[in-house]
């Protein structure tokens, strides 16, 4: 059995919204193993974003334990959590969240710079991943010169260039048309196969399901479904730049 | 009651009598010092101070009467040509180098502790109000009246204590006081010899009231009656005085 | 390779500075104007310093004054006890020691007494001067002169004898006219009364009306005759350049010691009380203006950077999610702030220089300062320190201004930041 990259036990999370207290997660137990390609599905307000925040070590539970890559996040300082993220996690956002003043190359490189990877090693890693996401021709373009799909590819490259143990993607296809979205998902699956990086998505896009091997449903702060999909044939990888 | 009246009357009458007596004494002392009427005197004034070279000034004084006199500077050369005219309270000085005569203070010093008035005038009887302080006081081995003289005009010292010998009415000693009551200088009258028809003091030794090692001397080297034309006793005549 | 070996944070900061061109331009304008204003006002202050100082030196003080030993301690109460006997000798020594550093060396004698015309007598305080030498002293570099402000009649010229200039108030009190003979009476050096008649030549005014009530100037020869002495009270040394003063003084002191002179010396700065007061006052004003400028610049930058932070909240959240620590965010914005300061400071130095150049060529004539008859040409004097000042103000203000917005950025909660649109 692969080691768990994610291990949640008895996790509750509440936060204040004005005068009200919102109970976003009400007792979640969850284990995700290395190399999984998992989707967390749920409607708005189900707590899936909150769950993803906890998984990403950018937030802490109110009660319960969150163990990421073997590290318990409770009682960790901001500095320690940042280190955890740097070493183990890559992020992909719905709005791509690229740094507008940096080129494609520089955006991807930035993740390595944060990890203090020396300059000599960086070039090789960056060029390779940019190649793999099919953006070699746009290496020196700025994000505002790229299409939505291209930007998300950059985001993927950035998330993966550091070889994290897991990649968290919050609604990665929400801002893309269905065709582009599918090609993005295909790419991520390819990466998952290639590097055995755990991919965890939060989404309410049903198309994503077809790519996932595991689907966790969350509703009202509780997990109410956890299906493992049948192994599927890999779709032919198309290197399409859109 | 009557006794009281008599005593009171006597006391009241005595005061002017006493004052008269003092005035008479001072008058007589004036006449011992210099003859009445028109006199020519040759005077040498010396000033000695420990931190300076000895200073000497040679003068000729022409006295018309007890209120009017002219002083001519004879020596040293830098003083030669200067002259002073004293009439009552006023003293004018002529200095070669300027055409005009300057009004100066009779109390201004000539040299040392000797003032201009000291060499221009001897008229204690007219210039002071006098009273007898002590009828008998020993001074310099002589039996003296001790008189107190207070200023009547601007020319004078504020107050003088004057020791005059009984019977001979020779001035023996004087102390000159400032307005504050401090002694300005002490004078002793010495060198009594026969000159201008009487035995007169030819030297006055003066010691400074604050610095006992500052000494001055007035020597009357010659004295004789002489008549002068009235015209020399005018401001306009000073420059031409020979 | 556009940003060859530039640290990433600097690279990002630089590009972010120019992200919003218009906003940056506005902010830079305030920095440029602020630092240029600082530079040019410093230039003005240096000008005022130079002008006041040179006026004082040339019209009164000279660079070095030589007295008999003990004169200063006596506070000038008994001038005749501290006269200098062999002035010609001493002047020769001065001349030999200083060589071509020396512009002119001259003697002065001071007297006091009563001055009379008709029935009126007033106190006077006189300076006996060597007229030609003093004229040479008072000529300024730019052709103007800080000579005496003669308001009626004429000044003294070399060769004058038996003539006298009076302070303006004294003139009025005596009611002098052409041809008037004034009688002066006072004590000579041996205490004897002396008098002399002098012909009125002119009336002058100085910075002090009080002084003008008693001030008198006469040729040195007349003063010597009045005081019955060949000695003088002061020997005044005028150099060709004020900066030479300290060195010249040391050289003179050594030369005098070697000759065994019983003299003491004083430099112009020790005598220039009014000048020092004015400079302190100007310094105070300068501080006030500097503070205002700093406030304006800081305010402008705080504004800009705060807006910049606000616009980039999501970006900050992303970087934090990627594992950047709060201190790195802090550094990023502070570098941005400093960069604004550096650019603004550099442009400000250029702008300040250009403005100063323009002003100096406009040949603006300032009104005469008190006690002088001639005006000054306004010439801002910029030294390297002026530029450094303007530049530093820009950079330091920027640094200080960036602290608050940078701290705000660093303290953002990642979750909230990411949620921000």
Tab-separated table of N, CA and C in Angstrom, chain B residues 55 78-79 82 93 95-100 102-104 108-110 116, chain C residues 114 116-119 181 183-185 188 190-197:
chain	number	residue	atom	x	y	z
B	55	UNK	N	54.288	110.213	37.073
B	55	UNK	CA	53.832	111.267	36.165
B	55	UNK	C	53.976	112.617	36.875
B	78	UNK	N	53.882	117.494	26.131
B	78	UNK	CA	52.627	117.069	25.528
B	78	UNK	C	51.436	117.744	26.194
B	79	UNK	N	51.644	118.292	27.388
B	79	UNK	CA	50.564	119.000	28.055
B	79	UNK	C	50.646	120.492	27.790
B	82	UNK	N	47.943	123.563	26.933
B	82	UNK	CA	46.580	123.414	27.455
B	82	UNK	C	46.340	124.462	28.535
B	93	UNK	N	38.111	123.883	29.358
B	93	UNK	CA	39.483	123.528	29.027
B	93	UNK	C	39.755	123.831	27.564
B	95	UNK	N	42.421	122.789	24.564
B	95	UNK	CA	43.467	121.823	24.181
B	95	UNK	C	43.962	122.196	22.789
B	96	UNK	N	45.275	122.405	22.646
B	96	UNK	CA	45.764	122.704	21.301
B	96	UNK	C	45.438	121.511	20.401
B	97	UNK	N	44.947	121.768	19.202
B	97	UNK	CA	44.476	120.673	18.358
B	97	UNK	C	43.026	120.908	18.039
B	98	UNK	N	42.363	121.649	18.882
B	98	UNK	CA	40.988	122.011	18.594
B	98	UNK	C	40.798	123.492	18.845
B	99	UNK	N	39.984	124.122	18.011
B	99	UNK	CA	39.795	125.562	18.174
B	99	UNK	C	38.858	125.878	19.326
B	100	UNK	N	37.979	124.920	19.641
B	100	UNK	CA	36.982	125.274	20.636
B	100	UNK	C	37.450	124.918	22.027
B	102	UNK	N	36.407	123.192	25.669
B	102	UNK	CA	35.494	122.138	26.114
B	102	UNK	C	35.128	122.363	27.563
B	103	UNK	N	33.863	122.176	27.834
B	103	UNK	CA	33.432	122.259	29.211
B	103	UNK	C	33.729	120.922	29.854
B	104	UNK	N	34.435	120.952	30.960
B	104	UNK	CA	34.738	119.691	31.622
B	104	UNK	C	34.369	119.785	33.093
B	108	UNK	N	36.816	116.076	37.502
B	108	UNK	CA	37.602	115.179	36.652
B	108	UNK	C	39.054	115.243	37.073
B	109	UNK	N	39.718	114.103	37.013
B	109	UNK	CA	41.062	114.098	37.558
B	109	UNK	C	42.045	114.738	36.598
B	110	UNK	N	43.040	115.343	37.159
B	110	UNK	CA	44.128	115.939	36.401
B	110	UNK	C	45.143	114.841	36.144
B	116	UNK	N	40.962	118.584	38.754
B	116	UNK	CA	41.150	119.922	38.185
B	116	UNK	C	40.856	120.998	39.198
C	114	UNK	N	34.325	112.424	23.370
C	114	UNK	CA	33.186	113.278	23.099
C	114	UNK	C	33.393	113.988	21.779
C	116	UNK	N	31.899	117.134	19.438
C	116	UNK	CA	31.124	118.344	19.677
C	116	UNK	C	30.980	119.150	18.412
C	117	UNK	N	29.774	119.673	18.232
C	117	UNK	CA	29.592	120.711	17.208
C	117	UNK	C	28.650	121.740	17.796
C	118	UNK	N	29.018	123.011	17.731
C	118	UNK	CA	28.175	124.047	18.335
C	118	UNK	C	28.061	123.744	19.810
C	119	UNK	N	26.871	123.701	20.331
C	119	UNK	CA	26.760	123.443	21.764
C	119	UNK	C	26.554	121.989	22.078
C	181	UNK	N	33.314	121.708	10.977
C	181	UNK	CA	34.469	121.212	11.709
C	181	UNK	C	33.944	120.612	12.995
C	183	UNK	N	34.738	118.912	16.745
C	183	UNK	CA	35.779	118.826	17.770
C	183	UNK	C	35.643	117.519	18.520
C	184	UNK	N	36.729	116.797	18.572
C	184	UNK	CA	36.723	115.533	19.300
C	184	UNK	C	37.614	115.651	20.511
C	185	UNK	N	37.106	115.208	21.654
C	185	UNK	CA	37.906	115.255	22.862
C	185	UNK	C	37.875	113.916	23.554
C	188	UNK	N	44.117	110.547	25.854
C	188	UNK	CA	45.194	109.945	25.088
C	188	UNK	C	45.694	108.730	25.854
C	190	UNK	N	48.172	108.172	27.654
C	190	UNK	CA	48.696	108.363	29.004
C	190	UNK	C	47.656	108.986	29.921
C	191	UNK	N	46.432	109.009	29.481
C	191	UNK	CA	45.363	109.467	30.339
C	191	UNK	C	45.093	110.950	30.242
C	192	UNK	N	45.977	111.691	29.614
C	192	UNK	CA	45.760	113.140	29.538
C	192	UNK	C	44.657	113.444	28.540
C	193	UNK	N	43.979	114.549	28.778
C	193	UNK	CA	42.923	114.939	27.851
C	193	UNK	C	43.540	115.472	26.575
C	194	UNK	N	42.942	115.049	25.468
C	194	UNK	CA	43.440	115.533	24.199
C	194	UNK	C	42.251	115.916	23.323
C	195	UNK	N	42.470	116.814	22.399
C	195	UNK	CA	41.379	117.217	21.525
C	195	UNK	C	41.902	117.439	20.127
C	196	UNK	N	41.026	117.263	19.147
C	196	UNK	CA	41.405	117.556	17.779
C	196	UNK	C	40.165	117.941	16.994
C	197	UNK	N	40.357	118.809	15.996
C	197	UNK	CA	39.244	119.181	15.130
C	197	UNK	C	39.372	118.418	13.823
